[in-house]
Coordinates of C-alpha atoms and ligand atoms in Angstrom, one line a residue:
X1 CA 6.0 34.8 -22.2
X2 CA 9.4 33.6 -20.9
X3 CA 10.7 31.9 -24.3
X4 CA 11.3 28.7 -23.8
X5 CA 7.9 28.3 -22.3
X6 CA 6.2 29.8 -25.2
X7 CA 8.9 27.5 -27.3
X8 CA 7.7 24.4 -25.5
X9 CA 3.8 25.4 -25.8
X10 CA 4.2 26.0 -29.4
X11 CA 5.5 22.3 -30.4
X12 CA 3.4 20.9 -27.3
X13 CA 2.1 18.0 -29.4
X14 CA 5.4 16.9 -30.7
X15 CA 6.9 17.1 -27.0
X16 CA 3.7 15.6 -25.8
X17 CA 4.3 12.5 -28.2
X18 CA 8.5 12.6 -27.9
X19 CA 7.7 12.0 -24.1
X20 CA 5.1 9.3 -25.1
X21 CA 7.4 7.3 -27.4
X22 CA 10.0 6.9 -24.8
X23 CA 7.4 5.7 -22.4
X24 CA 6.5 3.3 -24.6
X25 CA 10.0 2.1 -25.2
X26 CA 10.5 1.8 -21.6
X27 CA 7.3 -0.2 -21.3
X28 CA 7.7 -2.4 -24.2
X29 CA 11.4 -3.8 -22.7
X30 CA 10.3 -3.9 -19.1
X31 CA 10.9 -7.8 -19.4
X32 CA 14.5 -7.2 -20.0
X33 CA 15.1 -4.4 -17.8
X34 CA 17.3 -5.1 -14.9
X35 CA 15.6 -4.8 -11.1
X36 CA 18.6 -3.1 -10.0
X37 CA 21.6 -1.2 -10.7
X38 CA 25.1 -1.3 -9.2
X39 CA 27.2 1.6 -7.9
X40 CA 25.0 4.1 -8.0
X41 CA 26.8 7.5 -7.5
X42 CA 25.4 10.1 -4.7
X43 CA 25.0 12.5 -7.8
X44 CA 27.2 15.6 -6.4
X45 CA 25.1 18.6 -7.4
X46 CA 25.1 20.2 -10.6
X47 CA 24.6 23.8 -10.8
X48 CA 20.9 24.7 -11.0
X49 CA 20.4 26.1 -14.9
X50 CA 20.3 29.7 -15.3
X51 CA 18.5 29.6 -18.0
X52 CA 16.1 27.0 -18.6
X53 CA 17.1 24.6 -21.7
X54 CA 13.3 23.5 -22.9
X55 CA 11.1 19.7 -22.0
X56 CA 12.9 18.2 -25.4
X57 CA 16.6 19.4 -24.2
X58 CA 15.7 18.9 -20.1
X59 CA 14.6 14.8 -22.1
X60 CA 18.1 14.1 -23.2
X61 CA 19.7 15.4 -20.3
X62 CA 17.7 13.2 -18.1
X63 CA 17.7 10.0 -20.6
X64 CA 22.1 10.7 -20.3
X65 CA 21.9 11.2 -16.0
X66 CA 19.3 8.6 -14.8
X67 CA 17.2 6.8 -17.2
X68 CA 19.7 3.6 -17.3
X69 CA 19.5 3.5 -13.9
X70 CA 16.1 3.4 -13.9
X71 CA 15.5 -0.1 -12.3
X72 CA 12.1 -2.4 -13.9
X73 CA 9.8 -1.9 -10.3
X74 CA 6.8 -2.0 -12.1
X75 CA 8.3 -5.2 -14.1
X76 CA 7.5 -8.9 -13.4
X77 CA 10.4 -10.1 -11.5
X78 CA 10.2 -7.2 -8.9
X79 CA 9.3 -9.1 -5.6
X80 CA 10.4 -6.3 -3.5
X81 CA 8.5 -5.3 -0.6
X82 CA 4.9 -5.1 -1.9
X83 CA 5.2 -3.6 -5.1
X84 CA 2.8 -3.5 -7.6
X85 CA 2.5 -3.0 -11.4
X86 CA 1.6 -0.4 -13.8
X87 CA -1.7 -1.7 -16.2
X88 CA -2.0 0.8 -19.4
X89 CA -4.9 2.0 -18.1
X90 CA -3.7 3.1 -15.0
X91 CA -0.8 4.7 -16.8
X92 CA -3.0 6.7 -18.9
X93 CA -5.4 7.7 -15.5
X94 CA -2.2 8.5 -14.0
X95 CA -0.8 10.8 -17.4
X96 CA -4.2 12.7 -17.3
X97 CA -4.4 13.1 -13.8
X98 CA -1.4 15.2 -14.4
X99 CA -3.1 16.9 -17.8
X100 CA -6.2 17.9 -15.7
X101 CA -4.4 18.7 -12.7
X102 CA -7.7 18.8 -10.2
X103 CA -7.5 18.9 -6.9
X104 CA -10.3 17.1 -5.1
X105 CA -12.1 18.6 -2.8
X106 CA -15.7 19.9 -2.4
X107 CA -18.9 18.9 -4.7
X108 CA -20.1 22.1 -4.2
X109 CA -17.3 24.6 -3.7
X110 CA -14.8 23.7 -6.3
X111 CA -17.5 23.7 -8.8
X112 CA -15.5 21.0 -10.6
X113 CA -16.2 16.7 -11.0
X114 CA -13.0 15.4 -9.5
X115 CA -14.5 15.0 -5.9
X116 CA -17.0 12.9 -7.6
X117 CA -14.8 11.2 -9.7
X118 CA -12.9 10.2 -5.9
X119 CA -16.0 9.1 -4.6
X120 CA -17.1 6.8 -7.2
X121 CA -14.1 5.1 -7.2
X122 CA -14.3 4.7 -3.6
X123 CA -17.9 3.3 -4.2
X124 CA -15.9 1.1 -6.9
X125 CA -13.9 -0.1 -5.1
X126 CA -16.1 -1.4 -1.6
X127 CA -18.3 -2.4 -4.3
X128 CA -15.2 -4.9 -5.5
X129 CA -14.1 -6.0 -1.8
X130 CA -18.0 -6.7 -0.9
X131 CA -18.1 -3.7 1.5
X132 CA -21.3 -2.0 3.0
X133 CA -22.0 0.8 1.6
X134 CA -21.5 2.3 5.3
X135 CA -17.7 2.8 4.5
X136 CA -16.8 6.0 3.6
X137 CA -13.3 7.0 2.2
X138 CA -11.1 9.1 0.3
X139 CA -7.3 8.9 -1.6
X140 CA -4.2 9.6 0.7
X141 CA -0.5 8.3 -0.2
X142 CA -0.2 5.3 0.5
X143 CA -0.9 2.6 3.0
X144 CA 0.9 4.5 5.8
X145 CA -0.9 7.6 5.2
X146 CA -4.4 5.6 5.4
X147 CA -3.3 4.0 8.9
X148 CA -2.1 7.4 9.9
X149 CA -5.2 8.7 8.8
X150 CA -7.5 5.9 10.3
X151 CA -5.8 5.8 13.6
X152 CA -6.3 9.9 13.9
X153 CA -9.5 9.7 13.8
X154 CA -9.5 6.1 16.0
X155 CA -7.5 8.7 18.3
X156 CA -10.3 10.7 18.6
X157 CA -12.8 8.5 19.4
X158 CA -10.5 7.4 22.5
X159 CA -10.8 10.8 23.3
X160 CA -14.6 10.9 23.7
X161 CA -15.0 7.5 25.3
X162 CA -13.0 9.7 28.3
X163 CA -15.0 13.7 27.2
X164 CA -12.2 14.7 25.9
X165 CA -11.8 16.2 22.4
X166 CA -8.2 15.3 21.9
X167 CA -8.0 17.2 18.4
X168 CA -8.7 20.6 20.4
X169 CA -7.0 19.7 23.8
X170 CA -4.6 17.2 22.6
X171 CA -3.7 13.7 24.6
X172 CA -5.2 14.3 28.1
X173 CA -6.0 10.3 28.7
X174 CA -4.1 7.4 28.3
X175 CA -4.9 5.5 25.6
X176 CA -4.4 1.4 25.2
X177 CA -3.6 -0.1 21.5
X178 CA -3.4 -4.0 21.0
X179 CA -1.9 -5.6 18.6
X180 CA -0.4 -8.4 17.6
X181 CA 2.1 -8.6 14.1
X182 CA 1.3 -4.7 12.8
X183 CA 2.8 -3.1 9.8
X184 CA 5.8 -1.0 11.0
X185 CA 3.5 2.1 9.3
X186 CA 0.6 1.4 11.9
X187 CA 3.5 1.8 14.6
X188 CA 5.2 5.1 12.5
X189 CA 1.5 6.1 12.7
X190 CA 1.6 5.9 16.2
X191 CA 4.7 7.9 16.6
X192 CA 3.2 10.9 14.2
X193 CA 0.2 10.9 16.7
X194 CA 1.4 11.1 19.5
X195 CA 0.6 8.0 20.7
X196 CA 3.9 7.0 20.8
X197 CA 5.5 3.9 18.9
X198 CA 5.9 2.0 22.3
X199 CA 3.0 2.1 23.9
X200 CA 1.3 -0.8 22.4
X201 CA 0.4 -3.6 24.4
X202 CA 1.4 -6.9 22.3
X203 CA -1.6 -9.9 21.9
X204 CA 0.3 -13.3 21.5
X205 CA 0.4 -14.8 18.1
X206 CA -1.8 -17.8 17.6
X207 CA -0.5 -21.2 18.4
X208 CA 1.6 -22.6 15.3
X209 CA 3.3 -21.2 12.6
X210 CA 1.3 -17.9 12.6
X211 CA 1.6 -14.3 12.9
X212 CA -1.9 -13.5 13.4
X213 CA -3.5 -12.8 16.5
X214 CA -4.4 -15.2 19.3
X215 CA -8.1 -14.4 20.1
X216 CA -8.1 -15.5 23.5
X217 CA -5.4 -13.6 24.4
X218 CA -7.3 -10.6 22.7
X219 CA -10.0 -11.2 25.2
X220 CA -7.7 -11.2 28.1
X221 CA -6.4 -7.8 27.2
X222 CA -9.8 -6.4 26.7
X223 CA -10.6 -7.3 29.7
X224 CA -7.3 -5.9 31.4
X225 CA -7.5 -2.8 30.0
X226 CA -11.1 -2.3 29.8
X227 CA -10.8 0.5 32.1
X228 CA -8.9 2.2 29.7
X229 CA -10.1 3.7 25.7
X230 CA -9.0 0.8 23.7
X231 CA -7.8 0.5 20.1
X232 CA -7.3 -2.9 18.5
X233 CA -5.2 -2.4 15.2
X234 CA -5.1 -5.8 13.4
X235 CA -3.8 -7.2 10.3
X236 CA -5.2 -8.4 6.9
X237 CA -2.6 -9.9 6.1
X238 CA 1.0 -9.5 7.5
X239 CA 3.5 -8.7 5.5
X240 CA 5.9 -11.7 5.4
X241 CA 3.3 -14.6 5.7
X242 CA 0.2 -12.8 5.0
X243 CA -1.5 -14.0 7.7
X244 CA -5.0 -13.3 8.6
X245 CA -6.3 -12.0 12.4
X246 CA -9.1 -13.7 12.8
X247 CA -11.4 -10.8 11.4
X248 CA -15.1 -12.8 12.6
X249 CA -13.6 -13.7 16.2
X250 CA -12.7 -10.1 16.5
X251 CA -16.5 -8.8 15.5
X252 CA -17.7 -11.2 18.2
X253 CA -15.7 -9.7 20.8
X254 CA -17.2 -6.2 19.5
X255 CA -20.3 -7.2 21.3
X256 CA -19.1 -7.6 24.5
X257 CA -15.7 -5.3 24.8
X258 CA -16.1 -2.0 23.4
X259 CA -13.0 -0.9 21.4
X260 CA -11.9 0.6 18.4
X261 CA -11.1 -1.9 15.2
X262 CA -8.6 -1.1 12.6
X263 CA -7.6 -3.4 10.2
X264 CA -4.8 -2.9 8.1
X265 CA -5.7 -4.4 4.5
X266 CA -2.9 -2.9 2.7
X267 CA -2.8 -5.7 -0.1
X268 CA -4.7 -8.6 1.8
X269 CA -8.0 -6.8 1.1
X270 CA -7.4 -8.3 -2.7
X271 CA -7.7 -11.8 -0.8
X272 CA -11.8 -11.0 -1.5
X273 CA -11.5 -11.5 -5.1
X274 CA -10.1 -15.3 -5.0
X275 CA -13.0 -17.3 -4.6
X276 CA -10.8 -20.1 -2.3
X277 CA -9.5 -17.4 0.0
X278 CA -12.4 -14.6 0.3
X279 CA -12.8 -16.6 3.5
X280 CA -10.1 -14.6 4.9
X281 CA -11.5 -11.8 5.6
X282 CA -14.8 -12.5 6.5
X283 CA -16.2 -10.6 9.6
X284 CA -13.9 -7.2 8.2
X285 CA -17.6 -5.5 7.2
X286 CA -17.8 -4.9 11.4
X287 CA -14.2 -3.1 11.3
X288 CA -14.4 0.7 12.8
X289 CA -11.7 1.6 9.6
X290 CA -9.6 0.0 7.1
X291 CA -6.9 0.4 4.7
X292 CA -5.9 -0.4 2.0
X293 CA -3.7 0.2 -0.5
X294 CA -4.3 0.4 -4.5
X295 CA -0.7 1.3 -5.7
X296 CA 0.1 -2.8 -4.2
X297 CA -2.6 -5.2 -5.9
X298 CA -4.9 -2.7 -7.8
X299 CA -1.2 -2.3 -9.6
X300 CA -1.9 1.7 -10.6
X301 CA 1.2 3.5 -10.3
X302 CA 2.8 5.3 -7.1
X303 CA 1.1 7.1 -5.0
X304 CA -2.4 5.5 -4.2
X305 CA -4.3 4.4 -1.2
X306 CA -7.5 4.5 0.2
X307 CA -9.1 5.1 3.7
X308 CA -12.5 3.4 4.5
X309 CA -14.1 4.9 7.8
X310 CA -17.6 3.7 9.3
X311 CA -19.7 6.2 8.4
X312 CA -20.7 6.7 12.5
X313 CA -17.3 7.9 13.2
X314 CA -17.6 11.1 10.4
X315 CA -18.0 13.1 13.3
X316 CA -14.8 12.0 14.5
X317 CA -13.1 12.5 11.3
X318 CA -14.6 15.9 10.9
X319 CA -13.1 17.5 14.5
X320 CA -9.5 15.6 13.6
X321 CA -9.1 16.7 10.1
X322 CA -11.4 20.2 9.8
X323 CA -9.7 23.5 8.5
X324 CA -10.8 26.1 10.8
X325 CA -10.8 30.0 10.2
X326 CA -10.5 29.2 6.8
X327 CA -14.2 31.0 5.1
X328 CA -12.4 30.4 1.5
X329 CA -12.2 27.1 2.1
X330 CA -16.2 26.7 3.4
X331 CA -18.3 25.4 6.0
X332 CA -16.7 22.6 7.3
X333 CA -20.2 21.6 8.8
X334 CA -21.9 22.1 5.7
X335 CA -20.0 21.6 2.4
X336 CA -18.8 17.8 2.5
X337 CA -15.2 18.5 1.2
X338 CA -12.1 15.9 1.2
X339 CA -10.0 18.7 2.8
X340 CA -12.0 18.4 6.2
X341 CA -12.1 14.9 5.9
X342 CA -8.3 13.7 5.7
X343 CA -5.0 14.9 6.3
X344 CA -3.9 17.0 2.9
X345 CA -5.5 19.9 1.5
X346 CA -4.3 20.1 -1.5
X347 CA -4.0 17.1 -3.6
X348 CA -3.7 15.8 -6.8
X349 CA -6.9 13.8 -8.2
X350 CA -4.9 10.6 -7.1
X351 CA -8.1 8.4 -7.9
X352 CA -8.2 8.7 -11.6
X353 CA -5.6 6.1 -12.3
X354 CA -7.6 3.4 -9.7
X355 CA -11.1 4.4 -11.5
X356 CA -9.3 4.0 -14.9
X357 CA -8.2 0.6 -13.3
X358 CA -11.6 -0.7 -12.5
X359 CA -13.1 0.5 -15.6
X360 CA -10.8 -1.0 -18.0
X361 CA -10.5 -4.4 -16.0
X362 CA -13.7 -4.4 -13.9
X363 CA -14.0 -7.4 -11.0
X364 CA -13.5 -10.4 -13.6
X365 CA -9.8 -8.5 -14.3
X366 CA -9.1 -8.4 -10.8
X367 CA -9.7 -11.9 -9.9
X368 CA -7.4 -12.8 -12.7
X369 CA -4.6 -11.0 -11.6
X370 CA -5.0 -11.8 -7.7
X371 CA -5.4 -15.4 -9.0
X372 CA -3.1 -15.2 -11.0
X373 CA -0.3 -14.0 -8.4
X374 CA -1.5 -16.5 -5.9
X375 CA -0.6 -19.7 -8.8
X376 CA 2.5 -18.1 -9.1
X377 CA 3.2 -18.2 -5.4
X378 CA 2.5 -21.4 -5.0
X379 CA 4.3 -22.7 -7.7
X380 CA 7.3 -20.6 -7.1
X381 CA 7.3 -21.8 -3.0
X382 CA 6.9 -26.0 -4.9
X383 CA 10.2 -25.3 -6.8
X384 CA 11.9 -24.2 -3.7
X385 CA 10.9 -26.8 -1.8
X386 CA 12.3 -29.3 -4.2
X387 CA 15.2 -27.7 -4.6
X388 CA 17.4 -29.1 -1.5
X389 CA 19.2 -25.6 -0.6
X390 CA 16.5 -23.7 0.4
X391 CA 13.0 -24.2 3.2
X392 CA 10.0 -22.1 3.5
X393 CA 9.7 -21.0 6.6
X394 CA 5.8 -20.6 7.2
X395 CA 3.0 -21.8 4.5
X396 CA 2.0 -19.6 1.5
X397 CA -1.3 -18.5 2.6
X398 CA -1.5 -16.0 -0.4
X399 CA 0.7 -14.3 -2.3
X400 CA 4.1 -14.1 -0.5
X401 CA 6.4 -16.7 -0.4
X402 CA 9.3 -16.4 2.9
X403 CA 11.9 -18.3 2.5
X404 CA 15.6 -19.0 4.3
X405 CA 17.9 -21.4 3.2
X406 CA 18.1 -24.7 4.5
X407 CA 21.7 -24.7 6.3
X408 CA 21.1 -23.0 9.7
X409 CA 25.3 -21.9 10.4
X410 CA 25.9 -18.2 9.1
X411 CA 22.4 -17.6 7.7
X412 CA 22.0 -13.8 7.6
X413 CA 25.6 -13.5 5.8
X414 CA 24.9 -16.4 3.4
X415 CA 21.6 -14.7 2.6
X416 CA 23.3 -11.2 2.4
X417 CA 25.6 -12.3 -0.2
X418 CA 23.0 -14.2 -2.5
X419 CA 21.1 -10.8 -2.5
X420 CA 24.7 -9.2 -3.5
X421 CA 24.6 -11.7 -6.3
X422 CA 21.1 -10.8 -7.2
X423 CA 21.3 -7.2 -7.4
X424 CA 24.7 -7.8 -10.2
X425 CA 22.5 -9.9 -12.1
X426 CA 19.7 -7.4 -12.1
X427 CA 17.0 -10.4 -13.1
X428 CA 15.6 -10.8 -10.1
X429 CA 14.2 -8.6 -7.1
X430 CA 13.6 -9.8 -3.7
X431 CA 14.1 -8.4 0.4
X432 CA 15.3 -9.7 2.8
X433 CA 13.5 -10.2 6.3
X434 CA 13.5 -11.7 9.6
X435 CA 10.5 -14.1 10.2
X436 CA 10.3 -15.5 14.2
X437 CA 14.4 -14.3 14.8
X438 CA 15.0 -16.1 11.6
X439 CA 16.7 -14.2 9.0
X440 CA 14.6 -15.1 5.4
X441 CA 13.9 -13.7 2.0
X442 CA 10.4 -12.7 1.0
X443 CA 9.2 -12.4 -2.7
X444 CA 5.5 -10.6 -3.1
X445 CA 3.3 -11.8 -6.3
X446 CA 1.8 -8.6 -7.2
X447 CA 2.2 -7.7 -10.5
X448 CA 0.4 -8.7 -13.7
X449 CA 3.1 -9.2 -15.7
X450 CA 4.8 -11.9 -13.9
X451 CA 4.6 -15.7 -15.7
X452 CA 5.3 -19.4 -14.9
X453 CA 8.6 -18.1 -17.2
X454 CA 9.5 -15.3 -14.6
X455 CA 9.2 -18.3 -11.7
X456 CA 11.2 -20.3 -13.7
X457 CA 14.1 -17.6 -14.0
X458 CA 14.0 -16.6 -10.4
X459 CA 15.1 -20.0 -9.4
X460 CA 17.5 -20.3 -11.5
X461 CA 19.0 -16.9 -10.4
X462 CA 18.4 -17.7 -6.9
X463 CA 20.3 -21.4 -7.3
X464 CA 23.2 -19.4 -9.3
X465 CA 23.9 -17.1 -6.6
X466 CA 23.5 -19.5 -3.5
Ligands
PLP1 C1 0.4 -4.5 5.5 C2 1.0 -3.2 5.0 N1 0.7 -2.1 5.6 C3 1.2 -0.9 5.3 C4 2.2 -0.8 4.3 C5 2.8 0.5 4.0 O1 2.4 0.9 2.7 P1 3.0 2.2 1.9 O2 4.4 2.0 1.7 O3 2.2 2.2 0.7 O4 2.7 3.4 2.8 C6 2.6 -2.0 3.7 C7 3.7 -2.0 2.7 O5 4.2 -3.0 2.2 C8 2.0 -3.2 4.0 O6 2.4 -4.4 3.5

């Protein structure tokens, strides 16, 4: 054997344990960590090594290149985007994912558990959102993966509603997609398919302060375009406001238009496990697919996310995603196996840390966290208001507070630089945004470390630098 392998497999368990002692270090001063580094270098390339210096050598040189920039994502003052925690348990599903090294495809043809392992966590988990068991799913990426992957197969059915097979004879029929606030993923989706980013036809928002869809106008489109195969993709909740499309309203108009229903649940599908705002999603069980992603509020570690398809569009999903010509690989028709079913072959068994998750927290540990996030919202969005510099700019509705300041006269620069001063203090994460042409800051509640004292920080930061 090459010898620094066979060096590095000899002392496996002291390497194994080096590596886990500076994980734990990490962990253990996540508090302190900063949430972002200044003037970080384009690192101009090193040679590659010639020869290979060993995991305990290749340790040091990383800990001396990157490790203090390392910023504290998974820490509890990272409001960034949507970005979620890392539980211990999740860490450790995530470690031994990596130890087992599966890859998830076939119950039969693999002749290994890990495609079970998927599928019970998939059952887990429509089992913790209050799902019908008619929802079938798998792991992809991330929440733009799952719309890509839902909206392929959404694609197809278009397709048929006009005989055509669109995964064999590719787009032969216009296709109409409403929409009202989507995720810019749904519209990269759109882009990957084919379908083209602007070709959406956009529903009006609902009257108010809202982002989510105006029903009526839904029905007017429907009607418009109910020549045409139609796909509604529709959000649960948006990412500045988290606003809700009215999910029941939309099942209602299932009985009389007939269209295709995604909703995008990336993180708003957690809304289910607050008792006061399980409301929001009611009438999602009618959806034709839905995503959702578990590397946001199921806070396992990047990359994690789930597809959940209607169990009558398998068919669908089966002619989109199929490997053909491919006898190693097995009867597509046949031998369920993720590979047919989604849009990697190969993939790592990127369920373990979720079903780790679920096991070590259950429902009850859930709700605390989602409750938990949605306290802190609120009583981070009080504080501001009191505070005369700066104004929400739409209600918290769950766990996302948007925010701009209060003085209207060279907003977007004023804003710019208190995210300047942010980033050299390193205490506080947020992004910016632009909510109805008005230029805002958004801070998501996501991770189960944060505390009444990490609100009570942030707006002191946030006054310091304004
Ligand atoms: C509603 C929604 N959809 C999709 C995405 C994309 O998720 P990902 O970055 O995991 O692909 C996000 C990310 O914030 C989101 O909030």
């Amino acid at each position: 054997m090459y010898n620094t392998l066979q060096n590095d497999l000899d002392n496996l368990d002291y390497l194994l344990s080096l590596t886990k002692d500076k994980a734990a270090a990490y962990l253990n001063e996540i508090n302190d960590r900063p949430v972002s580094v200044n003037n970080v270098q384009v690192t101009i390339p090193i040679n590659l090594p010639e020869n290979g210096i060993g995991l305990e050598g290749t340790l040091k040189a990383f800990y001396e290149q990157h490790q203090d920039k390392i910023v504290a994502s998974s820490g509890p003052r990272y409001w960034g985007f949507v970005t979620g925690g890392t539980t211990p348990a999740a860490i450790a599903g995530d470690w031994l994912s990596a130890v087992f090294d599966q890859n998830p495809q076939g119950i039969k043809g693999s002749g290994d558990v890990s495609a079970n392992i998927e599928l019970q966590t998939i059952n887990w988990l429509i089992q913790l959102f209050g799902l019908p068991s008619y929802f079938k799913g798998g792991f992809v990426t991330g929440a733009t993966m799952s719309n890509f992957t839902c909206l392929a197969i959404a694609r197809q059915w278009a397709g048929k509603q006009k005989g055509i097979d669109i995964a064999r004879e590719g787009i032969k029929t216009e296709i109409r997609i409403l929409t009202a606030t989507p995720h810019s993923s749904a519209i990269k989706s759109l882009a990957m398919l084919g379908l083209g980013s602007s070709n959406i036809i956009t529903v009006k928002t609902a009257e108010g302060n809202r982002e989510a869809m105006d029903t009526a106008d839904l029905e007017v489109k429907l009607q418009e375009n109910k020549d045409y195969p139609v796909i509604v993709i529709s959000s649960g909740g948006t990412v500045n406001t988290v606003d809700f499309d009215d999910m029941q309203a939309i099942a209602d108009l299932q009985k009389q238009y007939t269209f295709y229903w995604h909703i995008d649940a990336a993180f708003g599908a957690f809304a289910v496990c607050s008792e006061k705002h399980s409301h929001l999603l009611s009438g999602w069980e009618f959806a034709d697919s839905i995503t959702v992603d578990c590397h946001k509020w199921l806070n396992v570690p990047y990359d994690g996310a789930i597809y959940l398809v209607h169990e009558k569009h398998a068919a669908f999903q089966l002619q989109t995603f199929q490997n053909s010509n491919a006898p190693y690989l097995g009867d597509p028709a046949t031998d369920f196996s993720f590979l047919n079913f989604g849009p990697e072959n190969s993939r790592r068994l990127r369920a373990l840390p979720a079903w780790f998750a679920l096991q070590a927290y259950g429902r009850s540990g859930f709700g605390w966290i989602v409750e938990n996030n949605i306290a802190l919202a609120n009583q981070f969005a009080q504080l501001l208001e009191q505070n005369t510099i700066f104004k929400l700019v739409a209600p918290v509705r769950l766990n996302v507070v948007c925010f701009t300041i209060d003085s209207e006269e060279d907003r977007g620069r004023k804003l710019a630089l208190i995210l300047e001063k942010l980033k050299v203090s390193g205490k506080l994460f947020i992004s910016p945004t632009s909510y109805k042409g008005v230029p805002c800051l958004r801070a998501a509640f996501v991770n189960w470390r944060t505390t009444e004292e990490d609100i009570l920080i942030a707006i002191n930061e946030l006054t310091k630098a304004s």
